[in-house]
Amino acid sequence: MQANYTLWLNGNSLVLIDNSVSASRAEALLDVQLAAYLTAKKGHAIQDAAWHKEYLRVQGGFGCNIATLHCGTPVATQASASEPWQILRDRLLAGVLGTLREPVAECLDAYSAQPDAAIEQLLWVECVRPPDDKGISHVRVELRLILADSSVISTELGFSTAEKLTADWLRQPLSLASGHATRQFDGNYQTHEKVIHSISAGLHDSIKLKQMQYRSRVRTFVSSGAQNE
């Protein structure tokens, strides 16, 4: 099945967007998410439960409401070492309908096979907090899919580790800190077109300068193979 998606970096998230979503709609949804990320980041540490609560609240206020949310500990963390990317990939695909799962998996695997070092460095800055006084680094990262109908599937991973994180931290097998909770949030969002349309211009203008710092287009997947535009 043909893959037809574009991958974006947006705050602490990698966002895969169906290319049938209009450019204006895609930008509006990215703006909503980025505004929520910046607001949560301003008021709370990424490892705090209040960070996630604020992240969801702001999105809801801008017309992107969480419809279902499941919070738990990833099964993969029961092993001796866990790769953040593999956990995110598997959980996102678990929420994708069968007919779409193959092309989405193809895009994710193509990116993983040829990651963008510059993008992952930017992602590192937003996702990873330097070791605290006990040598523990706290991490929060999200993988998100925007479907053709503008609905959103998301999986977020928050964890802590005493290991030194490498440049390839997303695919680095990690032993997670047992004294800190590891949480995965699997969510489905419903978007309200009228609300998003009414606020999109003002929201875009308010975070225009931030977009240059926190958002980058990573790669477009245009066929059964992955190609760069």
PDB file of N, CA, C and O in Angstrom, residues 190-228:
ATOM      1  N   GLN A 190     -10.005  14.326  18.950  1.00  0.00           N
ATOM      2  CA  GLN A 190     -10.960  14.766  17.941  1.00  0.00           C
ATOM      3  C   GLN A 190     -10.799  16.278  17.767  1.00  0.00           C
ATOM      4  O   GLN A 190     -10.669  17.006  18.750  1.00  0.00           O
ATOM      5  N   THR A 191     -10.768  16.723  16.530  1.00  0.00           N
ATOM      6  CA  THR A 191     -10.555  18.147  16.262  1.00  0.00           C
ATOM      7  C   THR A 191     -11.865  18.803  15.840  1.00  0.00           C
ATOM      8  O   THR A 191     -12.660  18.221  15.103  1.00  0.00           O
ATOM      9  N   HIS A 192     -12.086  20.004  16.334  1.00  0.00           N
ATOM     10  CA  HIS A 192     -13.308  20.755  16.054  1.00  0.00           C
ATOM     11  C   HIS A 192     -12.990  21.867  15.049  1.00  0.00           C
ATOM     12  O   HIS A 192     -12.337  22.858  15.382  1.00  0.00           O
ATOM     13  N   GLU A 193     -13.451  21.663  13.830  1.00  0.00           N
ATOM     14  CA  GLU A 193     -13.066  22.527  12.724  1.00  0.00           C
ATOM     15  C   GLU A 193     -13.413  23.990  12.971  1.00  0.00           C
ATOM     16  O   GLU A 193     -12.602  24.881  12.714  1.00  0.00           O
ATOM     17  N   LYS A 194     -14.616  24.264  13.473  1.00  0.00           N
ATOM     18  CA  LYS A 194     -15.033  25.658  13.667  1.00  0.00           C
ATOM     19  C   LYS A 194     -14.152  26.362  14.695  1.00  0.00           C
ATOM     20  O   LYS A 194     -13.765  27.520  14.509  1.00  0.00           O
ATOM     21  N   VAL A 195     -13.840  25.663  15.780  1.00  0.00           N
ATOM     22  CA  VAL A 195     -13.003  26.270  16.818  1.00  0.00           C
ATOM     23  C   VAL A 195     -11.600  26.533  16.277  1.00  0.00           C
ATOM     24  O   VAL A 195     -11.047  27.631  16.441  1.00  0.00           O
ATOM     25  N   ILE A 196     -11.030  25.537  15.631  1.00  0.00           N
ATOM     26  CA  ILE A 196      -9.669  25.684  15.117  1.00  0.00           C
ATOM     27  C   ILE A 196      -9.618  26.773  14.055  1.00  0.00           C
ATOM     28  O   ILE A 196      -8.685  27.591  14.025  1.00  0.00           O
ATOM     29  N   HIS A 197     -10.621  26.821  13.192  1.00  0.00           N
ATOM     30  CA  HIS A 197     -10.646  27.868  12.150  1.00  0.00           C
ATOM     31  C   HIS A 197     -10.737  29.263  12.771  1.00  0.00           C
ATOM     32  O   HIS A 197     -10.076  30.202  12.315  1.00  0.00           O
ATOM     33  N   SER A 198     -11.516  29.385  13.845  1.00  0.00           N
ATOM     34  CA  SER A 198     -11.729  30.705  14.442  1.00  0.00           C
ATOM     35  C   SER A 198     -10.482  31.243  15.142  1.00  0.00           C
ATOM     36  O   SER A 198     -10.301  32.460  15.230  1.00  0.00           O
ATOM     37  N   ILE A 199      -9.631  30.360  15.619  1.00  0.00           N
ATOM     38  CA  ILE A 199      -8.463  30.817  16.379  1.00  0.00           C
ATOM     39  C   ILE A 199      -7.151  30.678  15.603  1.00  0.00           C
ATOM     40  O   ILE A 199      -6.104  31.132  16.063  1.00  0.00           O
ATOM     41  N   SER A 200      -7.188  30.037  14.438  1.00  0.00           N
ATOM     42  CA  SER A 200      -5.940  29.665  13.765  1.00  0.00           C
ATOM     43  C   SER A 200      -5.080  30.865  13.392  1.00  0.00           C
ATOM     44  O   SER A 200      -3.858  30.843  13.583  1.00  0.00           O
ATOM     45  N   ALA A 201      -5.688  31.943  12.849  1.00  0.00           N
ATOM     46  CA  ALA A 201      -4.893  33.095  12.418  1.00  0.00           C
ATOM     47  C   ALA A 201      -4.221  33.768  13.605  1.00  0.00           C
ATOM     48  O   ALA A 201      -3.014  34.076  13.570  1.00  0.00           O
ATOM     49  N   GLY A 202      -4.985  34.016  14.660  1.00  0.00           N
ATOM     50  CA  GLY A 202      -4.409  34.663  15.835  1.00  0.00           C
ATOM     51  C   GLY A 202      -3.361  33.807  16.523  1.00  0.00           C
ATOM     52  O   GLY A 202      -2.322  34.318  16.953  1.00  0.00           O
ATOM     53  N   LEU A 203      -3.614  32.518  16.602  1.00  0.00           N
ATOM     54  CA  LEU A 203      -2.648  31.615  17.225  1.00  0.00           C
ATOM     55  C   LEU A 203      -1.367  31.556  16.408  1.00  0.00           C
ATOM     56  O   LEU A 203      -0.254  31.595  16.963  1.00  0.00           O
ATOM     57  N   HIS A 204      -1.515  31.486  15.096  1.00  0.00           N
ATOM     58  CA  HIS A 204      -0.341  31.450  14.220  1.00  0.00           C
ATOM     59  C   HIS A 204       0.535  32.686  14.429  1.00  0.00           C
ATOM     60  O   HIS A 204       1.757  32.565  14.555  1.00  0.00           O
ATOM     61  N   ASP A 205      -0.091  33.837  14.476  1.00  0.00           N
ATOM     62  CA  ASP A 205       0.675  35.078  14.659  1.00  0.00           C
ATOM     63  C   ASP A 205       1.355  35.125  16.022  1.00  0.00           C
ATOM     64  O   ASP A 205       2.474  35.633  16.150  1.00  0.00           O
ATOM     65  N   SER A 206       0.696  34.575  17.037  1.00  0.00           N
ATOM     66  CA  SER A 206       1.238  34.670  18.398  1.00  0.00           C
ATOM     67  C   SER A 206       2.469  33.793  18.601  1.00  0.00           C
ATOM     68  O   SER A 206       3.292  34.085  19.471  1.00  0.00           O
ATOM     69  N   ILE A 207       2.601  32.725  17.810  1.00  0.00           N
ATOM     70  CA  ILE A 207       3.760  31.835  17.987  1.00  0.00           C
ATOM     71  C   ILE A 207       4.637  31.784  16.734  1.00  0.00           C
ATOM     72  O   ILE A 207       5.468  30.888  16.593  1.00  0.00           O
ATOM     73  N   LYS A 208       4.475  32.759  15.860  1.00  0.00           N
ATOM     74  CA  LYS A 208       5.205  32.760  14.591  1.00  0.00           C
ATOM     75  C   LYS A 208       6.712  32.660  14.803  1.00  0.00           C
ATOM     76  O   LYS A 208       7.406  31.881  14.129  1.00  0.00           O
ATOM     77  N   LEU A 209       7.240  33.423  15.728  1.00  0.00           N
ATOM     78  CA  LEU A 209       8.680  33.399  15.970  1.00  0.00           C
ATOM     79  C   LEU A 209       9.120  32.075  16.598  1.00  0.00           C
ATOM     80  O   LEU A 209      10.223  31.584  16.334  1.00  0.00           O
ATOM     81  N   LYS A 210       8.266  31.493  17.406  1.00  0.00           N
ATOM     82  CA  LYS A 210       8.591  30.222  18.048  1.00  0.00           C
ATOM     83  C   LYS A 210       8.652  29.080  17.039  1.00  0.00           C
ATOM     84  O   LYS A 210       9.400  28.111  17.238  1.00  0.00           O
ATOM     85  N   GLN A 211       7.880  29.188  15.973  1.00  0.00           N
ATOM     86  CA  GLN A 211       7.865  28.121  14.977  1.00  0.00           C
ATOM     87  C   GLN A 211       9.253  27.893  14.392  1.00  0.00           C
ATOM     88  O   GLN A 211       9.648  26.748  14.137  1.00  0.00           O
ATOM     89  N   MET A 212       9.992  28.951  14.183  1.00  0.00           N
ATOM     90  CA  MET A 212      11.335  28.830  13.609  1.00  0.00           C
ATOM     91  C   MET A 212      12.261  28.054  14.529  1.00  0.00           C
ATOM     92  O   MET A 212      13.170  27.374  14.075  1.00  0.00           O
ATOM     93  N   GLN A 213      12.023  28.147  15.812  1.00  0.00           N
ATOM     94  CA  GLN A 213      12.880  27.486  16.802  1.00  0.00           C
ATOM     95  C   GLN A 213      12.457  26.045  17.070  1.00  0.00           C
ATOM     96  O   GLN A 213      13.304  25.168  17.263  1.00  0.00           O
ATOM     97  N   TYR A 214      11.156  25.791  17.046  1.00  0.00           N
ATOM     98  CA  TYR A 214      10.648  24.509  17.530  1.00  0.00           C
ATOM     99  C   TYR A 214      10.074  23.602  16.451  1.00  0.00           C
ATOM    100  O   TYR A 214       9.697  22.473  16.752  1.00  0.00           O
ATOM    101  N   ARG A 215       9.998  24.065  15.197  1.00  0.00           N
ATOM    102  CA  ARG A 215       9.352  23.249  14.165  1.00  0.00           C
ATOM    103  C   ARG A 215      10.235  23.120  12.937  1.00  0.00           C
ATOM    104  O   ARG A 215      10.827  24.085  12.473  1.00  0.00           O
ATOM    105  N   SER A 216      10.294  21.890  12.421  1.00  0.00           N
ATOM    106  CA  SER A 216      11.042  21.624  11.196  1.00  0.00           C
ATOM    107  C   SER A 216      10.349  20.509  10.427  1.00  0.00           C
ATOM    108  O   SER A 216       9.873  19.548  11.023  1.00  0.00           O
ATOM    109  N   ARG A 217      10.311  20.638   9.107  1.00  0.00           N
ATOM    110  CA  ARG A 217       9.853  19.507   8.305  1.00  0.00           C
ATOM    111  C   ARG A 217      11.022  18.549   8.163  1.00  0.00           C
ATOM    112  O   ARG A 217      12.135  18.950   7.815  1.00  0.00           O
ATOM    113  N   VAL A 218      10.766  17.284   8.447  1.00  0.00           N
ATOM    114  CA  VAL A 218      11.835  16.299   8.484  1.00  0.00           C
ATOM    115  C   VAL A 218      11.972  15.600   7.140  1.00  0.00           C
ATOM    116  O   VAL A 218      13.032  15.620   6.511  1.00  0.00           O
ATOM    117  N   ARG A 219      10.882  14.986   6.688  1.00  0.00           N
ATOM    118  CA  ARG A 219      10.965  14.195   5.471  1.00  0.00           C
ATOM    119  C   ARG A 219       9.569  13.925   4.940  1.00  0.00           C
ATOM    120  O   ARG A 219       8.617  13.787   5.707  1.00  0.00           O
ATOM    121  N   THR A 220       9.451  13.862   3.606  1.00  0.00           N
ATOM    122  CA  THR A 220       8.188  13.489   2.972  1.00  0.00           C
ATOM    123  C   THR A 220       8.316  12.103   2.371  1.00  0.00           C
ATOM    124  O   THR A 220       9.291  11.815   1.684  1.00  0.00           O
ATOM    125  N   PHE A 221       7.325  11.260   2.643  1.00  0.00           N
ATOM    126  CA  PHE A 221       7.288   9.909   2.114  1.00  0.00           C
ATOM    127  C   PHE A 221       6.247   9.885   1.008  1.00  0.00           C
ATOM    128  O   PHE A 221       5.062  10.111   1.256  1.00  0.00           O
ATOM    129  N   VAL A 222       6.684   9.618  -0.224  1.00  0.00           N
ATOM    130  CA  VAL A 222       5.797   9.807  -1.366  1.00  0.00           C
ATOM    131  C   VAL A 222       5.475   8.518  -2.107  1.00  0.00           C
ATOM    132  O   VAL A 222       4.763   8.544  -3.093  1.00  0.00           O
ATOM    133  N   SER A 223       6.010   7.396  -1.676  1.00  0.00           N
ATOM    134  CA  SER A 223       5.736   6.145  -2.382  1.00  0.00           C
ATOM    135  C   SER A 223       5.928   5.005  -1.412  1.00  0.00           C
ATOM    136  O   SER A 223       6.065   5.202  -0.203  1.00  0.00           O
ATOM    137  N   SER A 224       5.978   3.800  -1.912  1.00  0.00           N
ATOM    138  CA  SER A 224       6.224   2.661  -1.050  1.00  0.00           C
ATOM    139  C   SER A 224       7.630   2.662  -0.482  1.00  0.00           C
ATOM    140  O   SER A 224       7.929   1.949   0.458  1.00  0.00           O
ATOM    141  N   GLY A 225       8.496   3.527  -1.022  1.00  0.00           N
ATOM    142  CA  GLY A 225       9.805   3.779  -0.443  1.00  0.00           C
ATOM    143  C   GLY A 225       9.813   5.195   0.075  1.00  0.00           C
ATOM    144  O   GLY A 225       8.937   5.984  -0.220  1.00  0.00           O
ATOM    145  N   ALA A 226      10.801   5.539   0.887  1.00  0.00           N
ATOM    146  CA  ALA A 226      10.885   6.886   1.441  1.00  0.00           C
ATOM    147  C   ALA A 226      11.860   7.708   0.619  1.00  0.00           C
ATOM    148  O   ALA A 226      12.957   7.274   0.348  1.00  0.00           O
ATOM    149  N   GLN A 227      11.417   8.899   0.227  1.00  0.00           N
ATOM    150  CA  GLN A 227      12.270   9.773  -0.556  1.00  0.00           C
ATOM    151  C   GLN A 227      12.231  11.166   0.046  1.00  0.00           C
ATOM    152  O   GLN A 227      11.219  11.581   0.602  1.00  0.00           O
ATOM    153  N   ASN A 228      13.305  11.891  -0.071  1.00  0.00           N
ATOM    154  CA  ASN A 228      13.329  13.264   0.371  1.00  0.00           C
ATOM    155  C   ASN A 228      12.846  14.157  -0.748  1.00  0.00           C
ATOM    156  O   ASN A 228      13.158  13.931  -1.910  1.00  0.00           O
TER     157      ASN A 228
END
